[in-house]
Amino acid sequence: MALGNNTGDRERVLFFVDLCVAAIMAVFAAMFAARGEWMLTAGLGTAALGCLFTAAFRHRKRHG
């Protein structure tokens, strides 16, 4: 079987994985915020933002 170039498919999958991980981290951050665990909330919130920036970086349009 010949191997095709499926880079676009991989990028699309990684984009959705990053978004799903960010959503899960945001839910956990909200749960910890409700319990008053501010250090865990800050850590998970920062990690969720990092996942969103990673998703945006992977999904950016390349020029040139």
PDB file of N, CA, C and O in Angstrom:
ATOM      1  N   MET A   1       0.851  -1.174   0.000  1.00  0.00           N
ATOM      2  CA  MET A   1       0.000   0.000   0.000  1.00  0.00           C
ATOM      3  C   MET A   1       0.897   1.237   0.000  1.00  0.00           C
ATOM      4  O   MET A   1       1.843   1.341   0.772  1.00  0.00           O
ATOM      5  N   ALA A   2       0.575   2.170  -0.832  1.00  0.00           N
ATOM      6  CA  ALA A   2       1.370   3.390  -0.935  1.00  0.00           C
ATOM      7  C   ALA A   2       1.015   4.341   0.203  1.00  0.00           C
ATOM      8  O   ALA A   2      -0.132   4.448   0.622  1.00  0.00           O
ATOM      9  N   LEU A   3       2.036   5.013   0.714  1.00  0.00           N
ATOM     10  CA  LEU A   3       1.820   5.985   1.774  1.00  0.00           C
ATOM     11  C   LEU A   3       1.523   7.340   1.159  1.00  0.00           C
ATOM     12  O   LEU A   3       2.278   7.836   0.339  1.00  0.00           O
ATOM     13  N   GLY A   4       0.411   7.934   1.557  1.00  0.00           N
ATOM     14  CA  GLY A   4       0.038   9.248   1.046  1.00  0.00           C
ATOM     15  C   GLY A   4       0.492  10.346   1.981  1.00  0.00           C
ATOM     16  O   GLY A   4       0.923  10.117   3.105  1.00  0.00           O
ATOM     17  N   ASN A   5       0.385  11.554   1.494  1.00  0.00           N
ATOM     18  CA  ASN A   5       0.717  12.708   2.315  1.00  0.00           C
ATOM     19  C   ASN A   5      -0.564  13.193   2.977  1.00  0.00           C
ATOM     20  O   ASN A   5      -1.378  13.879   2.366  1.00  0.00           O
ATOM     21  N   ASN A   6      -0.755  12.823   4.230  1.00  0.00           N
ATOM     22  CA  ASN A   6      -1.983  13.196   4.944  1.00  0.00           C
ATOM     23  C   ASN A   6      -1.682  14.195   6.050  1.00  0.00           C
ATOM     24  O   ASN A   6      -2.236  14.144   7.129  1.00  0.00           O
ATOM     25  N   THR A   7      -0.782  15.132   5.774  1.00  0.00           N
ATOM     26  CA  THR A   7      -0.399  16.135   6.766  1.00  0.00           C
ATOM     27  C   THR A   7      -1.598  16.997   7.164  1.00  0.00           C
ATOM     28  O   THR A   7      -1.761  17.343   8.328  1.00  0.00           O
ATOM     29  N   GLY A   8      -2.451  17.316   6.208  1.00  0.00           N
ATOM     30  CA  GLY A   8      -3.637  18.127   6.508  1.00  0.00           C
ATOM     31  C   GLY A   8      -4.565  17.429   7.476  1.00  0.00           C
ATOM     32  O   GLY A   8      -5.136  18.066   8.365  1.00  0.00           O
ATOM     33  N   ASP A   9      -4.714  16.115   7.316  1.00  0.00           N
ATOM     34  CA  ASP A   9      -5.569  15.365   8.235  1.00  0.00           C
ATOM     35  C   ASP A   9      -4.989  15.359   9.640  1.00  0.00           C
ATOM     36  O   ASP A   9      -5.710  15.519  10.617  1.00  0.00           O
ATOM     37  N   ARG A  10      -3.676  15.174   9.741  1.00  0.00           N
ATOM     38  CA  ARG A  10      -3.036  15.175  11.053  1.00  0.00           C
ATOM     39  C   ARG A  10      -3.164  16.535  11.728  1.00  0.00           C
ATOM     40  O   ARG A  10      -3.429  16.606  12.931  1.00  0.00           O
ATOM     41  N   GLU A  11      -2.972  17.591  10.967  1.00  0.00           N
ATOM     42  CA  GLU A  11      -3.088  18.928  11.548  1.00  0.00           C
ATOM     43  C   GLU A  11      -4.505  19.201  12.040  1.00  0.00           C
ATOM     44  O   GLU A  11      -4.696  19.804  13.092  1.00  0.00           O
ATOM     45  N   ARG A  12      -5.485  18.738  11.287  1.00  0.00           N
ATOM     46  CA  ARG A  12      -6.875  18.937  11.688  1.00  0.00           C
ATOM     47  C   ARG A  12      -7.179  18.156  12.965  1.00  0.00           C
ATOM     48  O   ARG A  12      -7.834  18.658  13.880  1.00  0.00           O
ATOM     49  N   VAL A  13      -6.683  16.935  13.058  1.00  0.00           N
ATOM     50  CA  VAL A  13      -6.915  16.114  14.247  1.00  0.00           C
ATOM     51  C   VAL A  13      -6.226  16.741  15.459  1.00  0.00           C
ATOM     52  O   VAL A  13      -6.826  16.840  16.533  1.00  0.00           O
ATOM     53  N   LEU A  14      -4.985  17.190  15.293  1.00  0.00           N
ATOM     54  CA  LEU A  14      -4.278  17.805  16.406  1.00  0.00           C
ATOM     55  C   LEU A  14      -4.952  19.102  16.851  1.00  0.00           C
ATOM     56  O   LEU A  14      -4.968  19.423  18.048  1.00  0.00           O
ATOM     57  N   PHE A  15      -5.518  19.838  15.914  1.00  0.00           N
ATOM     58  CA  PHE A  15      -6.249  21.059  16.254  1.00  0.00           C
ATOM     59  C   PHE A  15      -7.440  20.731  17.163  1.00  0.00           C
ATOM     60  O   PHE A  15      -7.629  21.371  18.204  1.00  0.00           O
ATOM     61  N   PHE A  16      -8.210  19.698  16.797  1.00  0.00           N
ATOM     62  CA  PHE A  16      -9.363  19.334  17.611  1.00  0.00           C
ATOM     63  C   PHE A  16      -8.947  18.708  18.939  1.00  0.00           C
ATOM     64  O   PHE A  16      -9.611  18.911  19.958  1.00  0.00           O
ATOM     65  N   VAL A  17      -7.845  17.984  18.958  1.00  0.00           N
ATOM     66  CA  VAL A  17      -7.337  17.439  20.224  1.00  0.00           C
ATOM     67  C   VAL A  17      -6.953  18.579  21.160  1.00  0.00           C
ATOM     68  O   VAL A  17      -7.286  18.547  22.356  1.00  0.00           O
ATOM     69  N   ASP A  18      -6.257  19.588  20.631  1.00  0.00           N
ATOM     70  CA  ASP A  18      -5.885  20.740  21.459  1.00  0.00           C
ATOM     71  C   ASP A  18      -7.117  21.450  22.012  1.00  0.00           C
ATOM     72  O   ASP A  18      -7.148  21.837  23.180  1.00  0.00           O
ATOM     73  N   LEU A  19      -8.133  21.617  21.181  1.00  0.00           N
ATOM     74  CA  LEU A  19      -9.357  22.278  21.651  1.00  0.00           C
ATOM     75  C   LEU A  19     -10.068  21.458  22.719  1.00  0.00           C
ATOM     76  O   LEU A  19     -10.559  22.012  23.713  1.00  0.00           O
ATOM     77  N   CYS A  20     -10.118  20.147  22.542  1.00  0.00           N
ATOM     78  CA  CYS A  20     -10.783  19.290  23.531  1.00  0.00           C
ATOM     79  C   CYS A  20     -10.028  19.285  24.855  1.00  0.00           C
ATOM     80  O   CYS A  20     -10.638  19.357  25.928  1.00  0.00           O
ATOM     81  N   VAL A  21      -8.711  19.219  24.798  1.00  0.00           N
ATOM     82  CA  VAL A  21      -7.911  19.250  26.027  1.00  0.00           C
ATOM     83  C   VAL A  21      -8.095  20.592  26.736  1.00  0.00           C
ATOM     84  O   VAL A  21      -8.219  20.640  27.963  1.00  0.00           O
ATOM     85  N   ALA A  22      -8.126  21.687  25.979  1.00  0.00           N
ATOM     86  CA  ALA A  22      -8.337  22.996  26.584  1.00  0.00           C
ATOM     87  C   ALA A  22      -9.705  23.068  27.254  1.00  0.00           C
ATOM     88  O   ALA A  22      -9.837  23.629  28.353  1.00  0.00           O
ATOM     89  N   ALA A  23     -10.721  22.503  26.615  1.00  0.00           N
ATOM     90  CA  ALA A  23     -12.067  22.517  27.208  1.00  0.00           C
ATOM     91  C   ALA A  23     -12.112  21.691  28.494  1.00  0.00           C
ATOM     92  O   ALA A  23     -12.714  22.108  29.493  1.00  0.00           O
ATOM     93  N   ILE A  24     -11.468  20.530  28.498  1.00  0.00           N
ATOM     94  CA  ILE A  24     -11.450  19.691  29.697  1.00  0.00           C
ATOM     95  C   ILE A  24     -10.719  20.398  30.825  1.00  0.00           C
ATOM     96  O   ILE A  24     -11.174  20.403  31.982  1.00  0.00           O
ATOM     97  N   MET A  25      -9.589  21.034  30.516  1.00  0.00           N
ATOM     98  CA  MET A  25      -8.849  21.764  31.552  1.00  0.00           C
ATOM     99  C   MET A  25      -9.659  22.937  32.079  1.00  0.00           C
ATOM    100  O   MET A  25      -9.608  23.239  33.276  1.00  0.00           O
ATOM    101  N   ALA A  26     -10.395  23.606  31.209  1.00  0.00           N
ATOM    102  CA  ALA A  26     -11.216  24.731  31.651  1.00  0.00           C
ATOM    103  C   ALA A  26     -12.329  24.261  32.585  1.00  0.00           C
ATOM    104  O   ALA A  26     -12.647  24.938  33.573  1.00  0.00           O
ATOM    105  N   VAL A  27     -12.901  23.098  32.307  1.00  0.00           N
ATOM    106  CA  VAL A  27     -13.949  22.546  33.183  1.00  0.00           C
ATOM    107  C   VAL A  27     -13.361  22.231  34.557  1.00  0.00           C
ATOM    108  O   VAL A  27     -13.955  22.553  35.596  1.00  0.00           O
ATOM    109  N   PHE A  28     -12.193  21.594  34.572  1.00  0.00           N
ATOM    110  CA  PHE A  28     -11.564  21.297  35.849  1.00  0.00           C
ATOM    111  C   PHE A  28     -11.172  22.572  36.588  1.00  0.00           C
ATOM    112  O   PHE A  28     -11.286  22.650  37.819  1.00  0.00           O
ATOM    113  N   ALA A  29     -10.709  23.584  35.868  1.00  0.00           N
ATOM    114  CA  ALA A  29     -10.371  24.855  36.505  1.00  0.00           C
ATOM    115  C   ALA A  29     -11.616  25.472  37.143  1.00  0.00           C
ATOM    116  O   ALA A  29     -11.546  26.007  38.261  1.00  0.00           O
ATOM    117  N   ALA A  30     -12.749  25.398  36.458  1.00  0.00           N
ATOM    118  CA  ALA A  30     -14.000  25.928  37.021  1.00  0.00           C
ATOM    119  C   ALA A  30     -14.423  25.130  38.261  1.00  0.00           C
ATOM    120  O   ALA A  30     -14.902  25.705  39.248  1.00  0.00           O
ATOM    121  N   MET A  31     -14.247  23.816  38.215  1.00  0.00           N
ATOM    122  CA  MET A  31     -14.593  22.993  39.378  1.00  0.00           C
ATOM    123  C   MET A  31     -13.720  23.351  40.582  1.00  0.00           C
ATOM    124  O   MET A  31     -14.218  23.466  41.704  1.00  0.00           O
ATOM    125  N   PHE A  32     -12.417  23.528  40.352  1.00  0.00           N
ATOM    126  CA  PHE A  32     -11.527  23.881  41.455  1.00  0.00           C
ATOM    127  C   PHE A  32     -11.788  25.304  41.940  1.00  0.00           C
ATOM    128  O   PHE A  32     -11.613  25.592  43.124  1.00  0.00           O
ATOM    129  N   ALA A  33     -12.194  26.195  41.048  1.00  0.00           N
ATOM    130  CA  ALA A  33     -12.533  27.555  41.471  1.00  0.00           C
ATOM    131  C   ALA A  33     -13.753  27.544  42.381  1.00  0.00           C
ATOM    132  O   ALA A  33     -13.823  28.304  43.354  1.00  0.00           O
ATOM    133  N   ALA A  34     -14.709  26.675  42.077  1.00  0.00           N
ATOM    134  CA  ALA A  34     -15.906  26.582  42.910  1.00  0.00           C
ATOM    135  C   ALA A  34     -15.570  26.057  44.313  1.00  0.00           C
ATOM    136  O   ALA A  34     -16.243  26.409  45.281  1.00  0.00           O
ATOM    137  N   ARG A  35     -14.520  25.244  44.403  1.00  0.00           N
ATOM    138  CA  ARG A  35     -14.108  24.704  45.703  1.00  0.00           C
ATOM    139  C   ARG A  35     -13.151  25.627  46.439  1.00  0.00           C
ATOM    140  O   ARG A  35     -12.811  25.370  47.587  1.00  0.00           O
ATOM    141  N   GLY A  36     -12.678  26.679  45.772  1.00  0.00           N
ATOM    142  CA  GLY A  36     -11.782  27.624  46.401  1.00  0.00           C
ATOM    143  C   GLY A  36     -10.313  27.234  46.321  1.00  0.00           C
ATOM    144  O   GLY A  36      -9.489  27.770  47.038  1.00  0.00           O
ATOM    145  N   GLU A  37      -9.966  26.307  45.457  1.00  0.00           N
ATOM    146  CA  GLU A  37      -8.573  25.890  45.261  1.00  0.00           C
ATOM    147  C   GLU A  37      -7.950  26.796  44.200  1.00  0.00           C
ATOM    148  O   GLU A  37      -7.921  26.481  43.016  1.00  0.00           O
ATOM    149  N   TRP A  38      -7.434  27.944  44.626  1.00  0.00           N
ATOM    150  CA  TRP A  38      -7.017  28.969  43.674  1.00  0.00           C
ATOM    151  C   TRP A  38      -5.722  28.635  42.956  1.00  0.00           C
ATOM    152  O   TRP A  38      -5.540  29.012  41.811  1.00  0.00           O
ATOM    153  N   MET A  39      -4.815  27.933  43.608  1.00  0.00           N
ATOM    154  CA  MET A  39      -3.556  27.581  42.938  1.00  0.00           C
ATOM    155  C   MET A  39      -3.810  26.568  41.816  1.00  0.00           C
ATOM    156  O   MET A  39      -3.233  26.669  40.734  1.00  0.00           O
ATOM    157  N   LEU A  40      -4.660  25.584  42.079  1.00  0.00           N
ATOM    158  CA  LEU A  40      -5.015  24.622  41.030  1.00  0.00           C
ATOM    159  C   LEU A  40      -5.787  25.299  39.904  1.00  0.00           C
ATOM    160  O   LEU A  40      -5.596  24.980  38.726  1.00  0.00           O
ATOM    161  N   THR A  41      -6.648  26.240  40.266  1.00  0.00           N
ATOM    162  CA  THR A  41      -7.406  26.977  39.259  1.00  0.00           C
ATOM    163  C   THR A  41      -6.471  27.774  38.361  1.00  0.00           C
ATOM    164  O   THR A  41      -6.609  27.759  37.129  1.00  0.00           O
ATOM    165  N   ALA A  42      -5.506  28.440  38.968  1.00  0.00           N
ATOM    166  CA  ALA A  42      -4.553  29.231  38.181  1.00  0.00           C
ATOM    167  C   ALA A  42      -3.705  28.333  37.281  1.00  0.00           C
ATOM    168  O   ALA A  42      -3.461  28.658  36.111  1.00  0.00           O
ATOM    169  N   GLY A  43      -3.272  27.206  37.794  1.00  0.00           N
ATOM    170  CA  GLY A  43      -2.457  26.285  37.000  1.00  0.00           C
ATOM    171  C   GLY A  43      -3.219  25.705  35.827  1.00  0.00           C
ATOM    172  O   GLY A  43      -2.716  25.680  34.689  1.00  0.00           O
ATOM    173  N   LEU A  44      -4.418  25.226  36.080  1.00  0.00           N
ATOM    174  CA  LEU A  44      -5.204  24.639  34.994  1.00  0.00           C
ATOM    175  C   LEU A  44      -5.693  25.700  34.010  1.00  0.00           C
ATOM    176  O   LEU A  44      -5.790  25.448  32.811  1.00  0.00           O
ATOM    177  N   GLY A  45      -5.999  26.888  34.517  1.00  0.00           N
ATOM    178  CA  GLY A  45      -6.400  27.971  33.613  1.00  0.00           C
ATOM    179  C   GLY A  45      -5.268  28.378  32.684  1.00  0.00           C
ATOM    180  O   GLY A  45      -5.480  28.593  31.484  1.00  0.00           O
ATOM    181  N   THR A  46      -4.065  28.452  33.232  1.00  0.00           N
ATOM    182  CA  THR A  46      -2.901  28.774  32.405  1.00  0.00           C
ATOM    183  C   THR A  46      -2.638  27.675  31.383  1.00  0.00           C
ATOM    184  O   THR A  46      -2.333  27.951  30.220  1.00  0.00           O
ATOM    185  N   ALA A  47      -2.764  26.425  31.799  1.00  0.00           N
ATOM    186  CA  ALA A  47      -2.563  25.304  30.878  1.00  0.00           C
ATOM    187  C   ALA A  47      -3.629  25.299  29.774  1.00  0.00           C
ATOM    188  O   ALA A  47      -3.328  25.002  28.609  1.00  0.00           O
ATOM    189  N   ALA A  48      -4.867  25.625  30.132  1.00  0.00           N
ATOM    190  CA  ALA A  48      -5.934  25.678  29.129  1.00  0.00           C
ATOM    191  C   ALA A  48      -5.651  26.782  28.108  1.00  0.00           C
ATOM    192  O   ALA A  48      -5.847  26.585  26.902  1.00  0.00           O
ATOM    193  N   LEU A  49      -5.179  27.936  28.578  1.00  0.00           N
ATOM    194  CA  LEU A  49      -4.810  29.004  27.642  1.00  0.00           C
ATOM    195  C   LEU A  49      -3.642  28.581  26.754  1.00  0.00           C
ATOM    196  O   LEU A  49      -3.612  28.894  25.563  1.00  0.00           O
ATOM    197  N   GLY A  50      -2.709  27.844  27.319  1.00  0.00           N
ATOM    198  CA  GLY A  50      -1.596  27.330  26.528  1.00  0.00           C
ATOM    199  C   GLY A  50      -2.060  26.393  25.434  1.00  0.00           C
ATOM    200  O   GLY A  50      -1.556  26.435  24.304  1.00  0.00           O
ATOM    201  N   CYS A  51      -3.037  25.550  25.740  1.00  0.00           N
ATOM    202  CA  CYS A  51      -3.604  24.656  24.717  1.00  0.00           C
ATOM    203  C   CYS A  51      -4.313  25.445  23.624  1.00  0.00           C
ATOM    204  O   CYS A  51      -4.225  25.093  22.448  1.00  0.00           O
ATOM    205  N   LEU A  52      -5.009  26.510  24.001  1.00  0.00           N
ATOM    206  CA  LEU A  52      -5.678  27.328  22.991  1.00  0.00           C
ATOM    207  C   LEU A  52      -4.672  28.027  22.086  1.00  0.00           C
ATOM    208  O   LEU A  52      -4.866  28.091  20.863  1.00  0.00           O
ATOM    209  N   PHE A  53      -3.590  28.540  22.672  1.00  0.00           N
ATOM    210  CA  PHE A  53      -2.560  29.176  21.848  1.00  0.00           C
ATOM    211  C   PHE A  53      -1.877  28.150  20.944  1.00  0.00           C
ATOM    212  O   PHE A  53      -1.535  28.449  19.806  1.00  0.00           O
ATOM    213  N   THR A  54      -1.674  26.936  21.451  1.00  0.00           N
ATOM    214  CA  THR A  54      -1.090  25.881  20.629  1.00  0.00           C
ATOM    215  C   THR A  54      -2.003  25.545  19.464  1.00  0.00           C
ATOM    216  O   THR A  54      -1.541  25.371  18.326  1.00  0.00           O
ATOM    217  N   ALA A  55      -3.303  25.449  19.734  1.00  0.00           N
ATOM    218  CA  ALA A  55      -4.256  25.163  18.657  1.00  0.00           C
ATOM    219  C   ALA A  55      -4.247  26.276  17.618  1.00  0.00           C
ATOM    220  O   ALA A  55      -4.263  26.012  16.413  1.00  0.00           O
ATOM    221  N   ALA A  56      -4.194  27.524  18.070  1.00  0.00           N
ATOM    222  CA  ALA A  56      -4.165  28.647  17.131  1.00  0.00           C
ATOM    223  C   ALA A  56      -2.861  28.648  16.328  1.00  0.00           C
ATOM    224  O   ALA A  56      -2.862  28.941  15.124  1.00  0.00           O
ATOM    225  N   PHE A  57      -1.758  28.304  16.983  1.00  0.00           N
ATOM    226  CA  PHE A  57      -0.469  28.271  16.301  1.00  0.00           C
ATOM    227  C   PHE A  57      -0.436  27.167  15.250  1.00  0.00           C
ATOM    228  O   PHE A  57       0.089  27.350  14.153  1.00  0.00           O
ATOM    229  N   ARG A  58      -1.018  26.014  15.562  1.00  0.00           N
ATOM    230  CA  ARG A  58      -1.046  24.916  14.592  1.00  0.00           C
ATOM    231  C   ARG A  58      -1.964  25.224  13.412  1.00  0.00           C
ATOM    232  O   ARG A  58      -1.757  24.743  12.317  1.00  0.00           O
ATOM    233  N   HIS A  59      -3.022  26.017  13.669  1.00  0.00           N
ATOM    234  CA  HIS A  59      -4.052  26.240  12.654  1.00  0.00           C
ATOM    235  C   HIS A  59      -3.818  27.524  11.852  1.00  0.00           C
ATOM    236  O   HIS A  59      -4.633  27.878  11.009  1.00  0.00           O
ATOM    237  N   ARG A  60      -2.715  28.209  12.098  1.00  0.00           N
ATOM    238  CA  ARG A  60      -2.479  29.475  11.421  1.00  0.00           C
ATOM    239  C   ARG A  60      -2.227  29.242   9.921  1.00  0.00           C
ATOM    240  O   ARG A  60      -1.810  28.168   9.505  1.00  0.00           O
ATOM    241  N   LYS A  61      -2.462  30.265   9.175  1.00  0.00           N
ATOM    242  CA  LYS A  61      -2.215  30.218   7.724  1.00  0.00           C
ATOM    243  C   LYS A  61      -0.748  30.526   7.486  1.00  0.00           C
ATOM    244  O   LYS A  61      -0.217  31.500   7.996  1.00  0.00           O
ATOM    245  N   ARG A  62      -0.107  29.730   6.684  1.00  0.00           N
ATOM    246  CA  ARG A  62       1.313  29.954   6.381  1.00  0.00           C
ATOM    247  C   ARG A  62       1.420  30.728   5.083  1.00  0.00           C
ATOM    248  O   ARG A  62       0.844  30.341   4.067  1.00  0.00           O
ATOM    249  N   HIS A  63       2.172  31.801   5.135  1.00  0.00           N
ATOM    250  CA  HIS A  63       2.356  32.636   3.952  1.00  0.00           C
ATOM    251  C   HIS A  63       3.747  32.389   3.382  1.00  0.00           C
ATOM    252  O   HIS A  63       4.712  32.275   4.101  1.00  0.00           O
ATOM    253  N   GLY A  64       3.815  32.373   2.052  1.00  0.00           N
ATOM    254  CA  GLY A  64       5.106  32.249   1.404  1.00  0.00           C
ATOM    255  C   GLY A  64       5.430  30.896   1.123  1.00  0.00           C
ATOM    256  O   GLY A  64       5.931  30.072   0.763  1.00  0.00           O
TER     257      GLY A  64
END
